[in-house]
Short mmCIF file of N, CA, C and O in Angstrom, two decimals:
data_model
loop_
_atom_site.label_atom_id
_atom_site.label_comp_id
_atom_site.label_asym_id
_atom_site.label_seq_id
_atom_site.Cartn_x
_atom_site.Cartn_y
_atom_site.Cartn_z
N TYR A 91 3.92 16.15 -4.38
CA TYR A 91 3.91 15.06 -4.91
C TYR A 91 5.06 14.09 -5.58
O TYR A 91 5.85 13.83 -5.69
N LYS A 92 4.10 14.59 -6.66
CA LYS A 92 5.27 14.01 -8.59
C LYS A 92 6.28 14.94 -8.49
O LYS A 92 6.97 13.76 -8.29
N ASN A 93 6.66 15.94 -7.34
CA ASN A 93 8.16 16.33 -7.63
C ASN A 93 8.70 15.84 -6.40
O ASN A 93 10.36 15.18 -7.16
N ASN A 94 8.40 15.27 -6.04
CA ASN A 94 9.63 14.38 -4.74
C ASN A 94 9.38 12.71 -5.54
O ASN A 94 10.78 12.76 -5.12
N ILE A 95 8.77 12.76 -6.57
CA ILE A 95 9.26 11.08 -7.23
C ILE A 95 10.16 11.60 -7.99
O ILE A 95 11.32 10.67 -7.91
N LEU A 96 9.63 12.72 -8.72
CA LEU A 96 10.56 12.78 -10.09
C LEU A 96 12.16 13.03 -9.41
O LEU A 96 13.25 12.26 -10.02
N ASN A 97 12.55 13.53 -8.36
CA ASN A 97 13.54 14.13 -7.91
C ASN A 97 14.23 12.97 -6.87
O ASN A 97 15.33 12.84 -7.58
N ALA A 98 13.82 11.72 -6.75
CA ALA A 98 14.10 10.47 -6.20
C ALA A 98 14.61 9.90 -6.96
O ALA A 98 15.36 9.34 -7.46
N LYS A 99 13.40 10.08 -8.55
CA LYS A 99 13.69 9.26 -9.74
C LYS A 99 15.44 9.27 -10.15
O LYS A 99 16.05 8.71 -10.55
N LYS A 100 15.26 11.25 -9.84
CA LYS A 100 16.58 11.67 -10.98
C LYS A 100 17.81 11.22 -9.52
O LYS A 100 19.06 10.66 -10.64
N ILE A 101 17.65 11.40 -8.47
CA ILE A 101 18.84 10.99 -7.77
C ILE A 101 19.64 9.44 -7.69
O ILE A 101 20.14 9.02 -8.34
N SER A 102 18.62 8.77 -8.05
CA SER A 102 18.88 7.25 -8.11
C SER A 102 18.84 6.94 -9.38
O SER A 102 20.30 6.36 -9.77
N GLN A 103 18.42 7.67 -10.54
CA GLN A 103 19.14 7.33 -12.41
C GLN A 103 21.24 8.10 -11.45
O GLN A 103 21.64 7.54 -12.42
N GLU A 104 21.05 9.15 -11.19
CA GLU A 104 22.52 9.56 -10.96
C GLU A 104 23.64 8.51 -10.15
O GLU A 104 24.63 8.63 -10.49
N LYS A 105 23.18 7.59 -9.50
CA LYS A 105 23.63 6.99 -8.46
C LYS A 105 23.84 5.39 -9.05
O LYS A 105 24.07 4.88 -9.32
N GLY A 106 22.85 5.47 -10.76
CA GLY A 106 23.24 4.21 -11.30
C GLY A 106 22.52 3.60 -11.48
O GLY A 106 22.07 2.22 -11.35
N ALA A 107 21.00 3.96 -10.17
CA ALA A 107 20.07 2.67 -10.22
C ALA A 107 19.14 3.03 -10.69
O ALA A 107 18.42 4.23 -11.45
N TYR A 108 18.28 2.09 -11.17
CA TYR A 108 16.70 1.80 -11.65
C TYR A 108 15.99 2.31 -10.84
O TYR A 108 15.69 1.76 -9.46
N PHE A 109 14.74 2.94 -10.69
CA PHE A 109 14.02 3.20 -9.67
C PHE A 109 12.47 3.11 -10.07
O PHE A 109 12.03 2.97 -11.14
N ILE A 110 11.60 2.45 -9.26
CA ILE A 110 10.54 2.35 -9.21
C ILE A 110 9.59 2.71 -7.61
O ILE A 110 10.31 2.35 -7.06
N HIS A 111 8.84 3.10 -8.68
CA HIS A 111 7.83 4.13 -7.51
C HIS A 111 6.85 3.25 -7.03
O HIS A 111 6.10 2.48 -7.56
N THR A 112 7.00 3.02 -5.63
CA THR A 112 5.74 1.72 -5.37
C THR A 112 4.34 3.07 -4.45
O THR A 112 4.81 3.79 -3.52
N LEU A 113 3.22 2.76 -4.26
CA LEU A 113 2.28 3.17 -3.71
C LEU A 113 1.90 1.88 -2.41
O LEU A 113 1.04 0.74 -2.69
N GLN A 114 1.93 2.20 -1.12
CA GLN A 114 2.03 1.68 -0.04
C GLN A 114 1.06 1.05 0.59
O GLN A 114 -0.09 1.96 0.27
N PRO A 115 0.41 0.18 0.71
CA PRO A 115 -1.16 -0.14 1.17
C PRO A 115 -0.54 -0.20 2.84
O PRO A 115 0.54 -0.06 3.66
N HIS A 116 -1.54 -0.24 3.32
CA HIS A 116 -2.17 0.80 4.77
C HIS A 116 -3.79 -0.09 5.09
O HIS A 116 -3.97 -0.26 4.40
N LEU A 117 -3.21 -0.24 6.55
CA LEU A 117 -4.64 -0.47 7.12
C LEU A 117 -6.09 0.28 6.60
O LEU A 117 -7.44 -0.66 6.08
N PHE A 118 -6.18 1.44 6.42
CA PHE A 118 -7.34 1.86 6.08
C PHE A 118 -7.41 1.92 4.14
O PHE A 118 -7.88 2.75 3.98
N SER A 119 -6.14 1.60 3.38
CA SER A 119 -6.38 1.45 2.04
C SER A 119 -7.21 0.64 1.25
O SER A 119 -7.76 0.41 0.08
N SER A 120 -7.63 -0.34 1.96
CA SER A 120 -8.60 -1.78 1.46
C SER A 120 -9.85 -0.85 2.29
O SER A 120 -9.90 -0.25 3.52
N GLU A 121 -11.09 -1.52 1.71
CA GLU A 121 -12.83 -1.14 2.02
C GLU A 121 -12.99 -2.37 3.68
O GLU A 121 -11.94 -3.30 3.99
N GLU A 122 -13.55 -2.13 4.80
CA GLU A 122 -13.37 -2.93 5.76
C GLU A 122 -13.83 -4.32 5.34
O GLU A 122 -13.63 -5.23 6.45
N ILE A 123 -14.78 -4.63 4.70
CA ILE A 123 -15.29 -5.95 4.40
C ILE A 123 -13.92 -7.05 4.63
O ILE A 123 -13.78 -7.87 3.82
N TYR A 124 -12.94 -6.34 3.69
CA TYR A 124 -11.59 -7.15 3.46
C TYR A 124 -10.92 -7.90 4.37
O TYR A 124 -9.92 -7.89 3.91
N LEU A 125 -11.12 -6.29 5.62
CA LEU A 125 -10.07 -6.72 6.58
C LEU A 125 -10.35 -8.09 7.40
O LEU A 125 -12.13 -8.71 7.53
N SER A 126 -9.72 -8.70 8.49
CA SER A 126 -9.92 -9.79 8.72
C SER A 126 -10.50 -9.38 10.71
O SER A 126 -10.54 -8.10 10.41
N LYS A 127 -11.20 -10.44 11.49
CA LYS A 127 -11.32 -10.04 12.77
C LYS A 127 -10.56 -9.21 13.48
O LYS A 127 -10.97 -7.93 14.10
N TYR A 128 -9.14 -9.82 13.27
CA TYR A 128 -8.47 -8.94 14.08
C TYR A 128 -8.17 -7.63 13.75
O TYR A 128 -8.48 -6.68 14.27
N GLU A 129 -7.93 -7.48 12.05
CA GLU A 129 -8.29 -5.79 11.60
C GLU A 129 -9.14 -4.86 11.83
O GLU A 129 -9.24 -3.75 12.29
N LYS A 130 -9.83 -5.75 12.00
CA LYS A 130 -11.38 -4.70 12.32
C LYS A 130 -11.68 -4.63 13.51
O LYS A 130 -11.97 -3.43 13.83
N LYS A 131 -11.31 -5.78 14.63
CA LYS A 131 -10.74 -5.07 16.21
C LYS A 131 -9.54 -3.84 15.97
O LYS A 131 -10.19 -3.08 17.12
N LEU A 132 -8.95 -4.54 15.60
CA LEU A 132 -7.57 -2.65 15.51
C LEU A 132 -8.13 -1.62 15.24
O LEU A 132 -7.67 -0.85 15.60
N ILE A 133 -9.11 -1.64 14.02
CA ILE A 133 -9.29 -0.76 13.64
C ILE A 133 -10.36 0.59 15.09
O ILE A 133 -10.35 1.48 15.15
N ASN A 134 -11.11 -0.53 15.91
CA ASN A 134 -11.58 0.08 16.49
C ASN A 134 -10.92 0.50 18.30
O ASN A 134 -11.16 0.66 19.17
N SER A 135 -9.62 -0.19 17.87
CA SER A 135 -8.51 0.12 19.09
C SER A 135 -8.27 1.29 19.01
O SER A 135 -7.21 1.81 18.58
N HIS A 136 -8.53 2.49 19.90
CA HIS A 136 -7.92 3.96 20.04
C HIS A 136 -6.94 4.30 20.73
O HIS A 136 -6.54 5.50 20.59
N SER A 137 -6.22 2.74 21.29
CA SER A 137 -5.15 3.17 21.95
C SER A 137 -3.55 3.02 21.40
O SER A 137 -2.72 3.35 20.94
N ILE A 138 -3.77 2.27 20.00
CA ILE A 138 -2.74 1.75 19.14
C ILE A 138 -3.16 2.78 17.83
O ILE A 138 -2.16 3.29 17.20
N ILE A 139 -4.35 3.29 17.16
CA ILE A 139 -3.94 4.21 16.38
C ILE A 139 -4.71 4.95 16.59
O ILE A 139 -5.83 5.32 17.06
N PRO A 140 -3.70 6.27 16.11
CA PRO A 140 -4.05 7.61 16.61
C PRO A 140 -5.28 8.18 16.36
O PRO A 140 -6.42 7.86 15.19
N CYS A 141 -5.81 9.10 17.01
CA CYS A 141 -7.19 9.95 17.04
C CYS A 141 -7.19 10.65 15.48
O CYS A 141 -6.01 11.11 15.44
N GLY A 142 -8.18 10.52 14.90
CA GLY A 142 -8.16 10.85 13.40
C GLY A 142 -7.28 10.17 12.09
O GLY A 142 -7.34 10.20 11.14
N ALA A 143 -6.53 9.14 12.95
CA ALA A 143 -5.76 8.77 12.03
C ALA A 143 -6.75 7.67 10.74
O ALA A 143 -6.26 7.42 9.91
N GLU A 144 -7.61 7.34 11.06
CA GLU A 144 -8.37 6.49 9.79
C GLU A 144 -9.33 7.57 8.73
O GLU A 144 -8.92 7.16 7.83
N LYS A 145 -9.32 8.54 9.25
CA LYS A 145 -9.99 9.56 8.36
C LYS A 145 -9.08 10.24 7.41
O LYS A 145 -9.05 10.03 5.97
N ILE A 146 -7.75 10.34 8.11
CA ILE A 146 -6.92 11.27 7.31
C ILE A 146 -6.03 10.09 5.96
O ILE A 146 -5.83 10.38 5.48
N LEU A 147 -5.87 8.71 7.38
CA LEU A 147 -5.68 7.47 6.04
C LEU A 147 -6.17 6.92 4.90
O LEU A 147 -5.73 6.78 3.96
N ARG A 148 -7.63 6.75 4.95
CA ARG A 148 -8.81 6.92 4.27
C ARG A 148 -8.96 7.80 3.16
O ARG A 148 -9.04 7.41 1.56
N THR A 149 -9.01 9.31 3.50
CA THR A 149 -8.80 10.33 2.52
C THR A 149 -8.19 10.27 1.86
O THR A 149 -7.95 10.18 0.68
N SER A 150 -6.41 9.93 2.20
CA SER A 150 -5.47 10.35 1.52
C SER A 150 -5.23 8.74 0.41
O SER A 150 -4.21 9.24 -0.68
N SER A 151 -5.64 8.35 0.81
CA SER A 151 -5.15 6.67 -0.05
C SER A 151 -6.18 6.77 -1.43
O SER A 151 -5.76 6.80 -2.46
N LYS A 152 -7.30 7.77 -1.25
CA LYS A 152 -7.63 8.08 -2.46
C LYS A 152 -6.99 8.97 -3.03
O LYS A 152 -7.30 9.02 -4.25
N ILE A 153 -6.87 9.87 -2.47
CA ILE A 153 -6.34 11.63 -3.73
C ILE A 153 -4.62 10.88 -4.14
O ILE A 153 -4.62 10.93 -5.25
N PHE A 154 -4.05 9.39 -2.92
CA PHE A 154 -2.65 9.40 -3.26
C PHE A 154 -3.28 8.48 -4.83
O PHE A 154 -2.30 8.23 -5.84
N SER A 155 -3.95 7.23 -5.12
CA SER A 155 -4.25 6.36 -5.49
C SER A 155 -4.89 7.73 -7.13
O SER A 155 -4.17 7.05 -7.73
N GLU A 156 -5.54 8.32 -6.66
CA GLU A 156 -5.98 9.32 -8.03
C GLU A 156 -4.90 9.71 -8.86
O GLU A 156 -4.59 10.25 -9.81
N ARG A 157 -3.87 10.46 -7.55
CA ARG A 157 -2.80 11.04 -8.29
C ARG A 157 -0.94 10.26 -8.76
O ARG A 157 -0.59 11.16 -9.78
N LEU A 158 -1.32 9.31 -8.34
CA LEU A 158 -0.44 8.47 -8.96
C LEU A 158 -0.53 8.56 -10.82
O LEU A 158 0.85 7.99 -11.62
N LYS A 159 -1.64 8.51 -11.68
CA LYS A 159 -1.48 8.80 -12.76
C LYS A 159 -1.11 9.74 -13.38
O LYS A 159 -0.04 9.54 -14.21
N GLU A 160 -0.64 10.59 -12.24
CA GLU A 160 0.31 11.82 -13.22
C GLU A 160 1.60 12.03 -12.86
O GLU A 160 2.44 12.08 -13.54
N VAL A 161 1.88 10.20 -11.71
CA VAL A 161 3.07 10.45 -11.57
C VAL A 161 3.61 9.57 -12.61
O VAL A 161 4.84 9.42 -13.25
N VAL A 162 2.84 8.15 -13.86
CA VAL A 162 3.24 7.80 -14.13
C VAL A 162 2.70 8.13 -15.73
O VAL A 162 4.17 8.17 -16.56
N ASP A 163 2.22 9.57 -16.16
CA ASP A 163 2.21 10.30 -17.52
C ASP A 163 3.75 10.80 -17.11
O ASP A 163 3.99 11.28 -18.20
N ALA A 164 4.38 11.21 -15.98
CA ALA A 164 5.44 12.21 -15.97
C ALA A 164 6.64 10.01 -16.35
O ALA A 164 8.13 10.94 -16.57
N GLY A 165 6.89 9.13 -16.27
CA GLY A 165 7.27 8.48 -17.13
C GLY A 165 8.08 8.19 -16.55
O GLY A 165 8.43 7.28 -16.39
N ILE A 166 7.25 7.59 -14.70
CA ILE A 166 7.79 7.25 -13.88
C ILE A 166 7.30 6.08 -13.33
O ILE A 166 5.78 5.66 -13.41
N ASN A 167 7.87 4.39 -13.60
CA ASN A 167 7.93 3.07 -13.03
C ASN A 167 7.27 3.13 -12.23
O ASN A 167 7.74 3.28 -11.04
N SER A 168 5.24 3.38 -11.35
CA SER A 168 5.09 3.24 -10.78
C SER A 168 4.17 2.38 -10.82
O SER A 168 3.12 1.53 -10.81
N VAL A 169 4.09 2.03 -8.67
CA VAL A 169 3.37 0.27 -8.90
C VAL A 169 1.98 1.06 -7.55
O VAL A 169 2.62 1.25 -6.66
N ASN A 170 0.75 0.72 -8.22
CA ASN A 170 -0.11 0.84 -7.03
C ASN A 170 -0.07 -0.21 -6.03
O ASN A 170 -1.17 -1.02 -6.12
N LEU A 171 0.39 -0.72 -5.04
CA LEU A 171 0.35 -1.37 -4.19
C LEU A 171 -1.00 -1.83 -3.05
O LEU A 171 -1.39 -2.55 -2.14
N SER A 172 -1.68 -0.56 -2.98
CA SER A 172 -2.72 0.13 -2.00
C SER A 172 -4.00 -1.17 -2.01
O SER A 172 -4.29 -1.08 -1.26
N LYS A 173 -4.22 -1.96 -3.22
CA LYS A 173 -5.28 -2.34 -2.96
C LYS A 173 -4.78 -4.14 -2.95
O LYS A 173 -5.50 -5.11 -3.29
N ILE A 174 -3.22 -4.34 -2.70
CA ILE A 174 -2.98 -5.65 -2.92
C ILE A 174 -3.58 -7.41 -2.05
O ILE A 174 -3.58 -8.19 -1.81
N PHE A 175 -3.69 -5.98 -0.77
CA PHE A 175 -4.35 -7.08 0.65
C PHE A 175 -5.98 -7.78 0.27
O PHE A 175 -6.40 -7.41 1.19
N GLN A 176 -6.51 -6.92 -1.06
CA GLN A 176 -8.16 -7.41 -1.30
C GLN A 176 -8.64 -8.82 -1.03
O GLN A 176 -8.05 -9.41 -1.49
N ARG A 177 -9.39 -9.09 0.18
CA ARG A 177 -9.59 -10.39 0.43
C ARG A 177 -11.15 -10.84 -0.06
O ARG A 177 -12.07 -9.95 0.00
N THR A 178 -10.58 -12.21 -0.88
CA THR A 178 -11.96 -12.55 -1.29
C THR A 178 -12.37 -13.81 -0.94
O THR A 178 -11.84 -14.31 -0.30
N SER A 179 -13.74 -14.18 -0.72
CA SER A 179 -14.24 -15.76 0.26
C SER A 179 -12.84 -16.93 -0.35
O SER A 179 -12.60 -17.73 0.22
N ASP A 180 -12.51 -16.75 -1.85
CA ASP A 180 -11.76 -17.59 -2.56
C ASP A 180 -10.39 -17.28 -2.11
O ASP A 180 -8.94 -17.72 -3.10
N SER A 181 -10.05 -16.11 -1.58
CA SER A 181 -8.93 -15.21 -1.62
C SER A 181 -7.65 -16.60 -0.52
O SER A 181 -7.75 -17.45 0.50
N LYS A 182 -6.82 -16.70 -0.93
CA LYS A 182 -5.50 -17.30 -0.06
C LYS A 182 -5.14 -16.56 1.13
O LYS A 182 -4.60 -16.93 1.67
N LEU A 183 -5.62 -15.14 1.17
CA LEU A 183 -5.59 -14.16 2.46
C LEU A 183 -6.83 -14.23 3.08
O LEU A 183 -6.27 -13.62 4.05
N LYS A 184 -7.36 -15.47 2.90
CA LYS A 184 -8.68 -14.83 3.34
C LYS A 184 -8.87 -15.52 5.00
O LYS A 184 -9.36 -14.94 5.86
N ASP A 185 -7.73 -15.98 5.32
CA ASP A 185 -7.19 -16.74 6.74
C ASP A 185 -6.33 -16.54 7.64
O ASP A 185 -5.54 -16.77 8.43
N ILE A 186 -5.89 -15.30 6.61
CA ILE A 186 -4.50 -14.41 7.46
C ILE A 186 -4.17 -13.78 8.08
O ILE A 186 -5.24 -12.43 7.03
N GLU A 187 -3.54 -13.43 8.60
CA GLU A 187 -3.33 -11.63 9.13
C GLU A 187 -2.62 -10.92 9.15
O GLU A 187 -1.07 -11.67 7.93
N ILE A 188 -2.84 -9.93 8.32
CA ILE A 188 -1.48 -8.76 7.03
C ILE A 188 -0.96 -8.07 7.94
O ILE A 188 -0.10 -7.94 7.68
N PHE A 189 -2.24 -7.08 8.44
CA PHE A 189 -1.44 -5.97 9.83
C PHE A 189 -1.06 -6.01 10.81
O PHE A 189 -2.24 -7.13 11.42
N ILE A 190 0.13 -5.90 10.98
CA ILE A 190 0.34 -5.58 12.63
C ILE A 190 -0.36 -4.16 13.09
O ILE A 190 -0.90 -4.30 14.67
N ASP A 191 -0.38 -3.53 12.64
CA ASP A 191 -1.20 -2.12 13.32
C ASP A 191 -1.59 -1.36 12.44
O ASP A 191 -1.89 -1.88 11.04
N PHE A 192 -1.76 -0.23 12.14
CA PHE A 192 -2.43 -0.27 10.69
C PHE A 192 -1.14 0.56 10.01
O PHE A 192 -1.81 1.03 8.34
N ILE A 193 -0.25 0.31 9.69
CA ILE A 193 0.44 0.66 9.10
C ILE A 193 1.85 -0.27 8.51
O ILE A 193 2.23 -1.16 7.95
N HIS A 194 2.18 -1.90 9.06
CA HIS A 194 2.97 -2.52 9.16
C HIS A 194 2.38 -3.70 9.00
O HIS A 194 1.16 -3.85 9.61
N VAL A 195 3.36 -4.58 8.20
CA VAL A 195 2.72 -5.52 7.71
C VAL A 195 2.79 -6.85 8.32
O VAL A 195 4.31 -6.38 9.57
N THR A 196 2.48 -7.95 8.44
CA THR A 196 3.14 -9.61 9.32
C THR A 196 4.30 -9.82 8.69
O THR A 196 4.36 -9.36 6.82
N GLU A 197 4.65 -11.05 7.99
CA GLU A 197 5.58 -11.68 7.41
C GLU A 197 5.03 -12.25 5.77
O GLU A 197 5.06 -12.13 4.91
N ASN A 198 3.73 -12.57 6.17
CA ASN A 198 2.98 -12.59 5.01
C ASN A 198 2.36 -11.68 4.16
O ASN A 198 2.53 -11.53 3.05
N GLY A 199 2.21 -10.88 4.90
CA GLY A 199 2.16 -9.43 3.76
C GLY A 199 3.94 -8.65 2.86
O GLY A 199 3.41 -8.66 2.00
N ASN A 200 4.36 -8.87 3.82
CA ASN A 200 5.69 -8.76 3.48
C ASN A 200 6.18 -9.50 1.83
O ASN A 200 6.35 -8.93 0.99
N GLN A 201 5.94 -10.66 2.63
CA GLN A 201 6.00 -12.15 1.39
C GLN A 201 5.17 -11.52 0.11
O GLN A 201 5.72 -11.66 -1.29
N LEU A 202 3.91 -11.32 0.71
CA LEU A 202 3.03 -11.23 -0.55
C LEU A 202 3.20 -9.58 -1.83
O LEU A 202 3.67 -9.93 -2.96
N ILE A 203 3.80 -8.68 -0.72
CA ILE A 203 4.63 -7.29 -1.46
C ILE A 203 5.99 -7.67 -2.26
O ILE A 203 5.59 -7.59 -3.34
N ALA A 204 6.87 -8.64 -1.72
CA ALA A 204 7.78 -8.94 -2.23
C ALA A 204 7.41 -10.07 -3.56
O ALA A 204 8.48 -9.74 -4.85
N ASP A 205 6.70 -10.56 -3.29
CA ASP A 205 6.09 -11.92 -4.80
C ASP A 205 5.89 -10.88 -5.58
O ASP A 205 6.33 -10.97 -6.85
N HIS A 206 4.41 -9.96 -5.11
CA HIS A 206 4.05 -8.33 -6.08
C HIS A 206 5.27 -7.98 -7.11
O HIS A 206 5.41 -7.89 -8.13
N LEU A 207 6.38 -7.44 -6.47
CA LEU A 207 7.77 -6.17 -7.07
C LEU A 207 7.95 -7.44 -7.38
O LEU A 207 8.80 -6.98 -8.45
N MET A 208 8.20 -8.74 -6.95
CA MET A 208 9.38 -9.52 -7.86
C MET A 208 9.15 -9.40 -9.73
O MET A 208 9.55 -9.82 -10.01
N LYS A 209 7.53 -9.91 -10.06
CA LYS A 209 6.81 -10.28 -10.61
C LYS A 209 6.76 -8.91 -11.90
O LYS A 209 7.70 -9.41 -13.32
N ILE A 210 6.81 -7.04 -10.90
CA ILE A 210 7.06 -6.56 -11.86
C ILE A 210 8.57 -6.14 -12.49
O ILE A 210 8.80 -5.99 -13.35
N ILE A 211 9.11 -6.51 -11.58
CA ILE A 211 10.35 -6.48 -11.72
C ILE A 211 11.22 -7.10 -13.16
O ILE A 211 11.67 -6.79 -13.67
N LEU A 212 10.84 -8.14 -12.90
CA LEU A 212 11.03 -9.51 -14.11
C LEU A 212 10.00 -9.35 -15.25
O LEU A 212 10.84 -9.70 -16.45
N ASP A 213 9.34 -8.45 -15.48
CA ASP A 213 8.46 -8.24 -16.24
C ASP A 213 8.92 -6.68 -16.82
O ASP A 213 9.08 -6.76 -18.42
N LEU A 214 9.87 -5.74 -16.57
CA LEU A 214 10.45 -4.69 -17.15
C LEU A 214 11.25 -5.30 -18.30
O LEU A 214 12.07 -6.53 -18.09
#
């Protein structure tokens, strides 16, 4: 994981680009209590979500979040977006749909990610 990201950074820099690594959110990177009614139904829809995907994605989300420290320690600008969609009772996310399926987000989700990334880029 770390070596692939280091190689991506090297290629980007060789081409004159600035490299930022992001750990992307997915339906299973948030706890179920933070999901909308639609997203909770989506989890139980085995025709849309491949068999075993929930277990694999929940486990990998934890592992990649932990491994992110290695990437940061290696000098990579890295952002963990996996928890960006955590909803609370006073959250502006409370009543909007974020996920279309287990990996793709709605325009609202894309806007939230774009806004967050723009803040990070402007702070560099």
